[in-house]
Amino acid sequence: MNQEDLTKAIKALQKAGNITQTGVVDKRTADLMTRPRCGNTDDFVDDSRGDSEYRYRRKRFTTGSSKWPKTNLTFRFINYTPDMPQATTRQLISDAFRVWSDATPLSFKEVVDSSADIMIQFASQYHSDGYPFDGKGMVLGHAFFPGNDKGGDTHFDDDENWTANSTDGVDLFMVAAHEFGHALGLAHSGDPSALMYPWYMGFEGKFKLPEDDLRGIISLYGSGEKDRYLPEKDKIKVSMIPDSKRPPIIKPYDIDPTEKPKIKGKSNEPPDPCKSHIDALTVIRTEIFIFIGKWFWRMDSRKLIPNPVEIHQFWYGLPKEVEKIDAVFERPDSKIVFFSGDRYWVFNGNHRTNNFPQEGRPLTEFNIPADVKNIDAAFVWGYNMRTYLVSGDMYWKMNDNNTFVEYDYPRDMRTWKGVPVPVDAAFKDLDGKTFFFQETDFYEFYDMKMQVKPGYPKTFARHWLQCPEAQKVAAAPMISTVSVVNDENNVSSSVALQSHILLVLLLFYKLIVY
């Protein structure tokens, strides 16, 4: 991420929080970043138009692109938080629904079958919906707008300390009432006093639905009583958020009501990365992704992030037949290209691009000969910023648009002096350095001299993963950091604050889509 992108993201955050949009992390902005919040994105109406009424409306409630076509809704608990008795959880959830039913004709009934309109789940980290939680703190929950499949489903981060009627921990009632607003069709509000404001408000002893939220929900479903309609002069036009902004509907739940849902699979244990050969490795946005078999790990800076994820649980649209990733690279347009066997797939974020066939497309579409059965490595070379594909002792350079390989290829891998054949993976880090990988070793390449640097190979497990059994010691390549502009209040620009800023901006303003 460059400084221009970071400035835009900071302004987007400031816009959501009703802070003067300077693009600089001042004290108010930094304070906002430390507050826990909802995981749904902040989709406000564009205030680029000049009329003051339009800008004023942006600060008020907005609705999503859908609402329920009925008023009698059902919900089901997939599981419960261990932080309190189940009876307490059920009461708090019931109270949160009542916030909305008291203001509208809506009613909510608990059921035990999988046809419920709203599924309620406590989950940690990756939980098969494309929107992983981040551990304790920051993101508290998220919900899908009304619709089929996952529409209305509401998820709470199980790593939080959920409490009832207490200023300690995170008050489940307040978060649930907010998330159910999304499940009913309300987007985030720019009004800091609103329940649908993105940031956690904390426990309130005698909660009353704020006027902004009341107007929003009545605009969708009407009032529960005739005398509760707002005066005509107070009615505000509803700003519809485009369909592309709503959380994508992926697939329906398939849960047997008699079975305890499995949040994380335990039958297939991931391999030990310290004892495995990598299949593919690349940088996607600001993180290194390491693929081994059907699993992948992420590295942030020089630290391996625990809890690997199965590729099919995160990269939606890969066929089940794909058991490993042979190679992967990110295009200049931020699309991600996966290779497995003699086929490839293009992804936008963690979803297969629209109209791209699920079975993938053959390598021959790149003008690669039909007898090439797999790609060993794919990487963008920092020397000329062109994409290269490697298979066995041959390599190809792709054209500027990455649509096909150049006509005077393939060429012999011996051109890359000192690089072993065949390679398992290759990539360019954020500092522009080129690395090749084979089995347990890695090689740094001297681009200007077209040869491997002296002192290589080195052990991947020790130098990159800090595995204890390896013997050699050396510094792993650094991932570039993004500097934060300090303001007159001398807001800290420490590494910790930078990481926190990036987490907020990348998650909610989609400069990085996982």
XYZ file of C-alpha atoms in Angstrom:
514
model
C 0.000 0.000 0.000
C 1.442 3.390 -0.949
C 0.958 6.659 0.910
C -1.826 7.808 -1.427
C -3.856 4.652 -0.790
C -3.291 4.957 2.945
C -4.442 8.575 2.940
C -7.621 7.642 1.069
C -8.323 4.860 3.544
C -7.778 7.155 6.526
C -10.221 9.655 5.012
C -12.767 6.875 4.530
C -12.410 5.939 8.184
C -12.754 9.563 9.247
C -15.849 9.900 7.078
C -17.436 6.892 8.761
C -16.645 8.274 12.206
C -17.842 11.833 11.472
C -14.313 13.186 11.881
C -12.893 15.970 9.706
C -11.425 14.202 6.672
C -7.752 15.189 6.726
C -6.160 11.893 5.726
C -3.901 12.248 8.763
C -4.110 10.045 11.855
C -4.832 12.639 14.523
C -5.797 11.867 18.115
C -9.537 11.462 17.400
C -8.812 9.107 14.512
C -6.367 7.042 16.551
C -8.876 6.827 19.404
C -11.529 5.606 16.977
C -9.190 2.897 15.745
C -8.788 1.475 19.229
C -12.540 1.043 19.751
C -14.163 -2.341 19.103
C -16.663 -2.328 16.258
C -18.939 -4.250 13.947
C -17.357 -6.246 11.134
C -19.759 -5.044 8.426
C -18.407 -2.447 6.014
C -19.232 1.242 6.255
C -21.353 1.998 3.194
C -22.428 5.603 3.364
C -23.923 7.705 0.609
C -21.338 9.632 -1.386
C -21.186 13.225 -0.154
C -19.371 14.550 -3.190
C -22.452 16.467 -4.317
C -22.552 20.076 -3.306
C -26.007 20.516 -1.760
C -25.967 20.648 2.013
C -29.136 18.545 2.372
C -27.457 15.636 0.598
C -24.412 15.868 2.826
C -26.638 15.977 5.893
C -28.482 12.845 4.834
C -25.195 10.979 4.607
C -24.803 11.286 8.361
C -28.160 9.665 9.008
C -29.406 6.126 8.677
C -28.931 4.167 5.455
C -30.492 0.889 4.435
C -29.087 -2.101 2.642
C -30.210 -3.303 -0.746
C -32.902 -5.653 0.595
C -35.503 -6.237 3.283
C -37.556 -9.230 4.377
C -40.725 -9.750 2.312
C -42.541 -10.925 5.450
C -42.907 -9.755 9.026
C -42.944 -13.092 10.893
C -39.292 -14.115 11.113
C -37.662 -17.159 12.687
C -34.243 -17.623 14.231
C -32.142 -20.520 15.424
C -29.107 -20.859 17.681
C -26.303 -22.768 15.985
C -24.362 -22.732 19.258
C -23.870 -20.651 22.405
C -21.107 -18.660 24.032
C -19.428 -20.429 26.974
C -19.190 -17.070 28.790
C -22.683 -17.266 30.319
C -25.522 -19.754 30.860
C -27.513 -20.613 27.760
C -30.657 -19.251 29.372
C -28.981 -15.866 29.787
C -27.861 -15.855 26.160
C -31.358 -16.688 24.977
C -32.858 -13.907 27.084
C -30.381 -11.307 25.806
C -30.983 -12.330 22.193
C -34.732 -12.150 22.760
C -34.344 -8.669 24.260
C -32.247 -7.580 21.277
C -34.922 -8.735 18.829
C -37.546 -6.920 20.906
C -35.722 -3.636 20.259
C -36.831 -3.932 16.633
C -40.177 -5.696 17.068
C -41.392 -3.001 19.471
C -40.925 -0.402 16.737
C -42.337 -2.343 13.773
C -44.831 -5.057 12.788
C -41.957 -7.562 12.902
C -42.106 -10.626 15.147
C -39.383 -13.162 15.948
C -39.794 -16.816 16.892
C -37.116 -19.327 17.826
C -37.125 -22.627 15.909
C -34.830 -25.654 15.930
C -34.694 -26.562 12.253
C -32.271 -25.391 9.575
C -34.924 -23.444 7.656
C -34.775 -20.532 10.104
C -34.476 -17.091 8.567
C -31.718 -15.961 10.921
C -28.968 -18.323 12.098
C -27.140 -17.167 15.243
C -23.595 -18.430 15.671
C -20.625 -17.826 17.975
C -17.436 -18.539 16.029
C -13.718 -17.796 16.057
C -11.340 -16.803 13.300
C -12.298 -18.483 9.999
C -15.831 -19.831 10.102
C -16.768 -20.637 6.492
C -18.447 -17.407 5.460
C -15.541 -15.518 3.891
C -15.355 -12.979 6.728
C -12.955 -14.296 9.402
C -12.886 -12.798 12.877
C -9.681 -11.313 14.254
C -9.479 -12.708 17.771
C -10.242 -10.815 20.965
C -10.850 -7.122 20.478
C -11.638 -4.972 17.443
C -14.249 -6.908 15.425
C -17.145 -8.072 17.615
C -19.595 -9.520 15.098
C -21.164 -9.233 11.661
C -24.450 -10.009 9.940
C -25.748 -10.497 6.405
C -28.498 -8.383 4.887
C -31.885 -10.092 4.290
C -31.979 -12.680 1.522
C -31.694 -16.370 0.746
C -28.986 -18.713 1.971
C -26.867 -16.720 4.471
C -29.187 -13.717 4.361
C -29.949 -12.519 7.897
C -27.387 -14.810 9.523
C -25.630 -13.213 12.473
C -22.217 -14.178 13.824
C -20.480 -13.159 17.053
C -16.737 -13.444 17.687
C -16.426 -16.210 20.273
C -12.991 -14.939 21.323
C -14.630 -11.931 22.990
C -15.553 -11.906 26.670
C -19.333 -11.702 26.376
C -21.188 -10.303 29.375
C -24.729 -9.414 30.449
C -25.718 -6.064 31.969
C -22.153 -5.150 32.798
C -19.544 -2.608 31.782
C -16.944 -5.389 31.985
C -16.304 -7.302 28.781
C -18.569 -6.870 25.750
C -22.295 -6.507 26.348
C -24.033 -9.149 24.227
C -27.363 -7.324 24.167
C -25.914 -4.131 22.646
C -23.916 -5.962 19.986
C -26.808 -8.293 19.123
C -29.256 -5.398 18.781
C -26.829 -3.708 16.369
C -26.177 -6.841 14.292
C -29.882 -7.644 14.063
C -30.301 -4.193 12.551
C -28.099 -5.404 9.674
C -30.012 -8.694 9.504
C -33.196 -6.655 9.003
C -31.721 -4.456 6.280
C -30.114 -1.452 7.970
C -26.590 -0.441 7.011
C -24.281 1.561 9.252
C -25.265 5.067 10.301
C -22.976 8.067 10.427
C -24.790 9.354 13.520
C -22.566 8.708 16.580
C -25.649 8.460 18.806
C -27.287 5.750 16.664
C -27.361 2.066 17.524
C -26.222 1.401 13.932
C -23.085 3.518 14.357
C -20.211 1.141 13.436
C -18.379 1.399 16.756
C -19.334 -0.340 19.988
C -21.315 1.936 22.293
C -20.827 -0.012 25.513
C -23.392 -1.156 28.059
C -26.459 1.057 28.579
C -28.655 0.253 31.576
C -31.965 1.521 30.174
C -31.596 1.315 26.424
C -34.034 3.137 24.166
C -33.817 2.864 20.379
C -32.402 6.183 19.124
C -34.480 8.272 16.739
C -32.123 7.737 13.801
C -32.489 3.941 14.034
C -36.239 4.255 14.579
C -36.605 6.222 11.372
C -34.469 3.728 9.504
C -36.377 0.611 10.515
C -39.777 2.290 9.999
C -38.705 3.281 6.494
C -38.329 -0.432 5.744
C -41.225 -2.076 7.592
C -43.508 0.666 8.819
C -44.490 1.331 12.403
C -45.991 -1.212 14.743
C -48.694 1.244 15.755
C -50.336 3.936 13.622
C -49.604 6.716 16.093
C -45.897 5.846 15.962
C -45.384 6.900 12.373
C -43.033 9.821 12.063
C -44.472 13.160 10.906
C -44.292 13.675 7.151
C -41.859 16.550 7.571
C -39.410 14.275 9.394
C -39.360 11.556 6.746
C -36.017 11.150 5.043
C -35.306 9.508 1.724
C -33.625 6.149 2.072
C -30.272 5.834 0.347
C -29.999 2.407 -1.234
C -26.629 0.726 -1.154
C -25.719 -1.094 -4.411
C -25.920 -4.880 -4.375
C -22.169 -5.138 -4.847
C -21.673 -3.634 -1.384
C -23.578 -6.273 0.555
C -21.869 -9.368 1.949
C -21.923 -12.030 -0.762
C -24.319 -14.964 -0.442
C -22.125 -18.019 -0.696
C -24.058 -21.191 0.020
C -26.756 -22.378 2.407
C -26.065 -23.930 5.749
C -26.219 -27.674 5.719
C -26.577 -28.578 9.351
C -28.410 -31.543 10.777
C -30.478 -30.189 13.703
C -29.668 -33.297 15.711
C -25.928 -32.787 15.297
C -23.691 -30.338 17.076
C -22.362 -28.028 14.364
C -18.689 -28.334 13.603
C -17.103 -24.933 13.560
C -13.649 -26.244 12.816
C -12.831 -29.571 11.286
C -10.699 -31.808 13.452
C -10.464 -34.918 11.325
C -7.939 -33.516 8.875
C -4.945 -32.164 10.723
C -2.690 -29.744 8.817
C 0.909 -30.761 8.140
C 3.779 -29.339 10.155
C 5.200 -26.508 8.002
C 8.580 -26.993 9.664
C 8.758 -30.506 8.212
C 7.030 -30.007 4.857
C 7.916 -28.922 1.352
C 5.933 -25.912 0.222
C 3.825 -26.144 -2.932
C 3.366 -22.434 -3.585
C 4.195 -19.121 -2.003
C 3.228 -15.569 -2.872
C 2.552 -12.108 -1.503
C -1.098 -11.057 -1.576
C -1.435 -7.404 -0.625
C 0.770 -7.152 2.457
C 1.064 -10.762 3.610
C 2.949 -13.834 2.519
C 0.723 -16.836 1.795
C 2.299 -20.290 2.057
C 0.496 -23.258 0.497
C 1.203 -26.845 1.569
C -1.175 -29.511 0.303
C -4.755 -28.389 0.881
C -3.744 -25.924 3.602
C -2.334 -22.419 3.635
C -0.589 -20.250 6.225
C -0.057 -16.502 6.347
C 3.028 -14.580 7.385
C 2.839 -11.021 8.638
C 6.269 -9.379 8.655
C 8.541 -12.204 9.914
C 5.922 -14.004 11.989
C 3.982 -17.074 10.903
C 0.323 -16.584 11.816
C -1.005 -19.734 13.541
C -4.175 -21.609 12.657
C -3.764 -22.644 9.007
C -6.897 -22.821 6.886
C -8.013 -25.339 4.277
C -8.011 -23.756 0.838
C -11.673 -24.608 0.195
C -12.774 -22.952 3.445
C -11.363 -19.613 2.329
C -10.996 -19.532 -1.456
C -14.626 -19.922 -2.474
C -15.046 -21.371 -5.944
C -12.095 -23.749 -6.103
C -13.380 -27.190 -7.102
C -13.247 -29.840 -4.393
C -11.047 -31.877 -6.718
C -8.237 -29.355 -6.262
C -6.129 -30.890 -3.502
C -3.183 -28.507 -3.716
C -2.083 -25.251 -5.291
C 0.889 -25.594 -7.629
C 1.492 -21.878 -8.137
C -0.193 -18.547 -7.480
C 0.430 -14.883 -8.229
C -1.352 -11.554 -7.900
C -2.001 -9.556 -11.065
C -1.558 -5.763 -11.246
C -5.368 -5.404 -11.092
C -5.298 -7.234 -7.713
C -6.907 -10.367 -9.157
C -5.316 -13.592 -7.896
C -4.451 -16.431 -10.281
C -4.239 -20.013 -8.971
C -2.689 -22.949 -10.842
C -3.385 -26.605 -10.105
C -2.546 -29.318 -12.580
C -3.168 -28.216 -16.145
C -5.804 -25.627 -15.216
C -6.017 -22.178 -13.648
C -8.594 -19.980 -11.847
C -8.904 -16.220 -11.367
C -10.158 -14.836 -8.039
C -11.319 -11.452 -6.866
C -10.420 -11.405 -3.193
C -11.314 -14.853 -1.881
C -14.130 -15.503 -4.391
C -13.859 -16.827 -7.929
C -14.496 -14.008 -10.397
C -17.926 -13.732 -11.956
C -18.571 -16.001 -14.943
C -15.227 -17.798 -14.509
C -15.930 -21.532 -14.947
C -15.738 -23.593 -11.770
C -13.761 -26.278 -13.571
C -11.137 -23.670 -14.419
C -9.541 -22.992 -17.755
C -6.730 -24.918 -19.452
C -3.148 -23.684 -19.505
C -3.365 -23.739 -23.287
C -5.392 -20.505 -23.092
C -2.113 -18.831 -22.144
C -0.539 -20.326 -25.326
C 1.312 -22.852 -23.176
C 1.821 -26.192 -24.997
C -0.709 -28.919 -24.250
C 1.992 -31.305 -23.020
C 2.715 -29.050 -20.021
C 0.739 -30.661 -17.206
C 1.428 -28.222 -14.365
C 3.066 -24.935 -13.429
C 5.751 -25.230 -10.750
C 6.050 -21.534 -9.932
C 4.566 -18.189 -10.894
C 6.064 -14.857 -9.877
C 6.317 -11.199 -10.783
C 9.984 -10.336 -11.351
C 10.924 -7.098 -9.648
C 13.504 -6.267 -12.325
C 10.900 -5.584 -15.030
C 7.568 -6.177 -13.199
C 6.583 -8.882 -15.694
C 5.013 -12.192 -14.708
C 6.909 -15.450 -15.266
C 5.672 -19.041 -15.232
C 7.995 -21.980 -14.584
C 7.497 -25.661 -15.378
C 10.374 -28.102 -15.067
C 13.401 -26.708 -16.870
C 11.354 -24.221 -18.928
C 9.969 -20.773 -18.227
C 7.660 -18.312 -19.975
C 7.244 -14.551 -19.767
C 3.660 -13.320 -19.934
C 2.535 -10.286 -21.907
C 1.760 -6.959 -20.228
C -1.880 -7.899 -19.637
C -1.101 -11.407 -18.320
C -3.436 -12.864 -20.949
C -0.917 -15.095 -22.758
C 2.804 -15.910 -22.847
C 5.180 -14.179 -25.240
C 5.718 -15.906 -28.556
C 9.490 -16.430 -28.248
C 9.085 -18.621 -25.159
C 9.668 -21.083 -23.466
C 13.312 -20.633 -22.591
C 15.788 -22.664 -20.569
C 15.810 -22.170 -16.785
C 19.603 -22.285 -16.882
C 19.345 -18.597 -17.757
C 18.630 -18.067 -14.070
C 22.102 -19.046 -12.914
C 22.207 -21.048 -9.706
C 18.446 -21.625 -9.469
C 17.726 -25.352 -8.918
C 15.453 -27.249 -11.285
C 12.643 -27.943 -10.774
C 11.629 -25.160 -8.390
C 8.720 -25.540 -5.984
C 7.855 -21.849 -5.731
C 9.103 -18.349 -6.454
C 7.975 -14.858 -5.516
C 8.947 -11.193 -5.153
C 8.720 -9.734 -1.674
C 7.538 -6.200 -0.944
C 11.121 -4.945 -1.100
C 11.378 -6.235 -4.667
C 13.713 -9.123 -3.837
C 13.320 -12.347 -5.814
C 13.336 -15.735 -4.070
C 13.205 -19.300 -5.377
C 12.299 -22.350 -3.290
C 13.091 -26.029 -3.685
C 12.215 -28.653 -1.097
C 13.508 -27.354 2.274
C 15.775 -24.635 0.866
C 15.400 -21.141 -0.531
C 17.597 -18.975 -2.751
C 17.776 -15.203 -3.039
C 18.353 -14.071 -6.612
C 20.623 -11.204 -7.685
C 18.464 -9.638 -10.395
C 21.130 -7.368 -11.908
C 23.665 -10.188 -12.253
C 21.098 -12.885 -13.170
C 22.441 -15.317 -10.589
C 21.773 -16.628 -7.097
C 23.462 -14.571 -4.391
C 26.463 -16.049 -2.566
C 25.756 -17.964 0.620
C 22.673 -19.800 -0.652
C 20.808 -22.131 -0.320
C 19.532 -21.543 3.192
C 16.960 -23.472 5.171
C 13.425 -22.186 4.726
C 12.129 -23.584 8.026
C 14.786 -21.867 10.146
C 15.174 -18.566 8.363
C 11.519 -17.910 7.571
C 9.473 -19.928 10.056
C 11.879 -19.837 13.039
C 11.526 -23.584 13.463
C 13.587 -24.627 16.505
C 15.186 -27.772 15.091
C 16.953 -25.997 12.226
C 20.540 -24.985 12.922
C 21.403 -22.033 10.709
C 20.600 -18.496 11.815
C 19.939 -15.556 9.498
C 17.428 -12.810 9.013
C 14.364 -13.576 6.953
C 13.286 -11.048 4.332
C 11.423 -8.152 5.847
C 7.934 -7.200 4.774
C 7.784 -3.466 4.141
C 5.852 -1.374 6.633
C 3.721 1.660 5.916
C 4.638 4.856 7.703
C 1.894 6.799 9.449
C 1.844 10.593 9.248
C 1.886 12.162 12.698
C -0.119 15.303 13.423
C 0.488 18.253 15.696
C -0.603 16.180 18.690
C 2.357 13.835 18.169
C 0.224 10.746 17.796
C 2.470 7.705 18.082
C 3.627 6.112 14.831
C 4.969 2.996 16.504
C 4.891 -0.360 14.812
C 1.982 -1.381 17.031
C -0.119 1.594 15.979
C 0.797 1.087 12.324
C -0.311 -2.517 12.494
C -3.568 -1.538 14.157
C -4.227 1.176 11.588
C -3.600 -1.206 8.726
C -5.907 -3.813 10.260
C -8.740 -1.301 10.484
C -8.242 0.195 7.058
C -7.633 -3.010 5.189
C -10.555 -4.861 6.702
C -13.205 -2.195 6.382
C -12.211 -0.108 3.399
C -11.225 -2.985 1.133
C -7.781 -1.831 0.126
C -6.983 -5.439 0.949
C -9.585 -8.141 0.352
C -8.726 -11.595 1.749
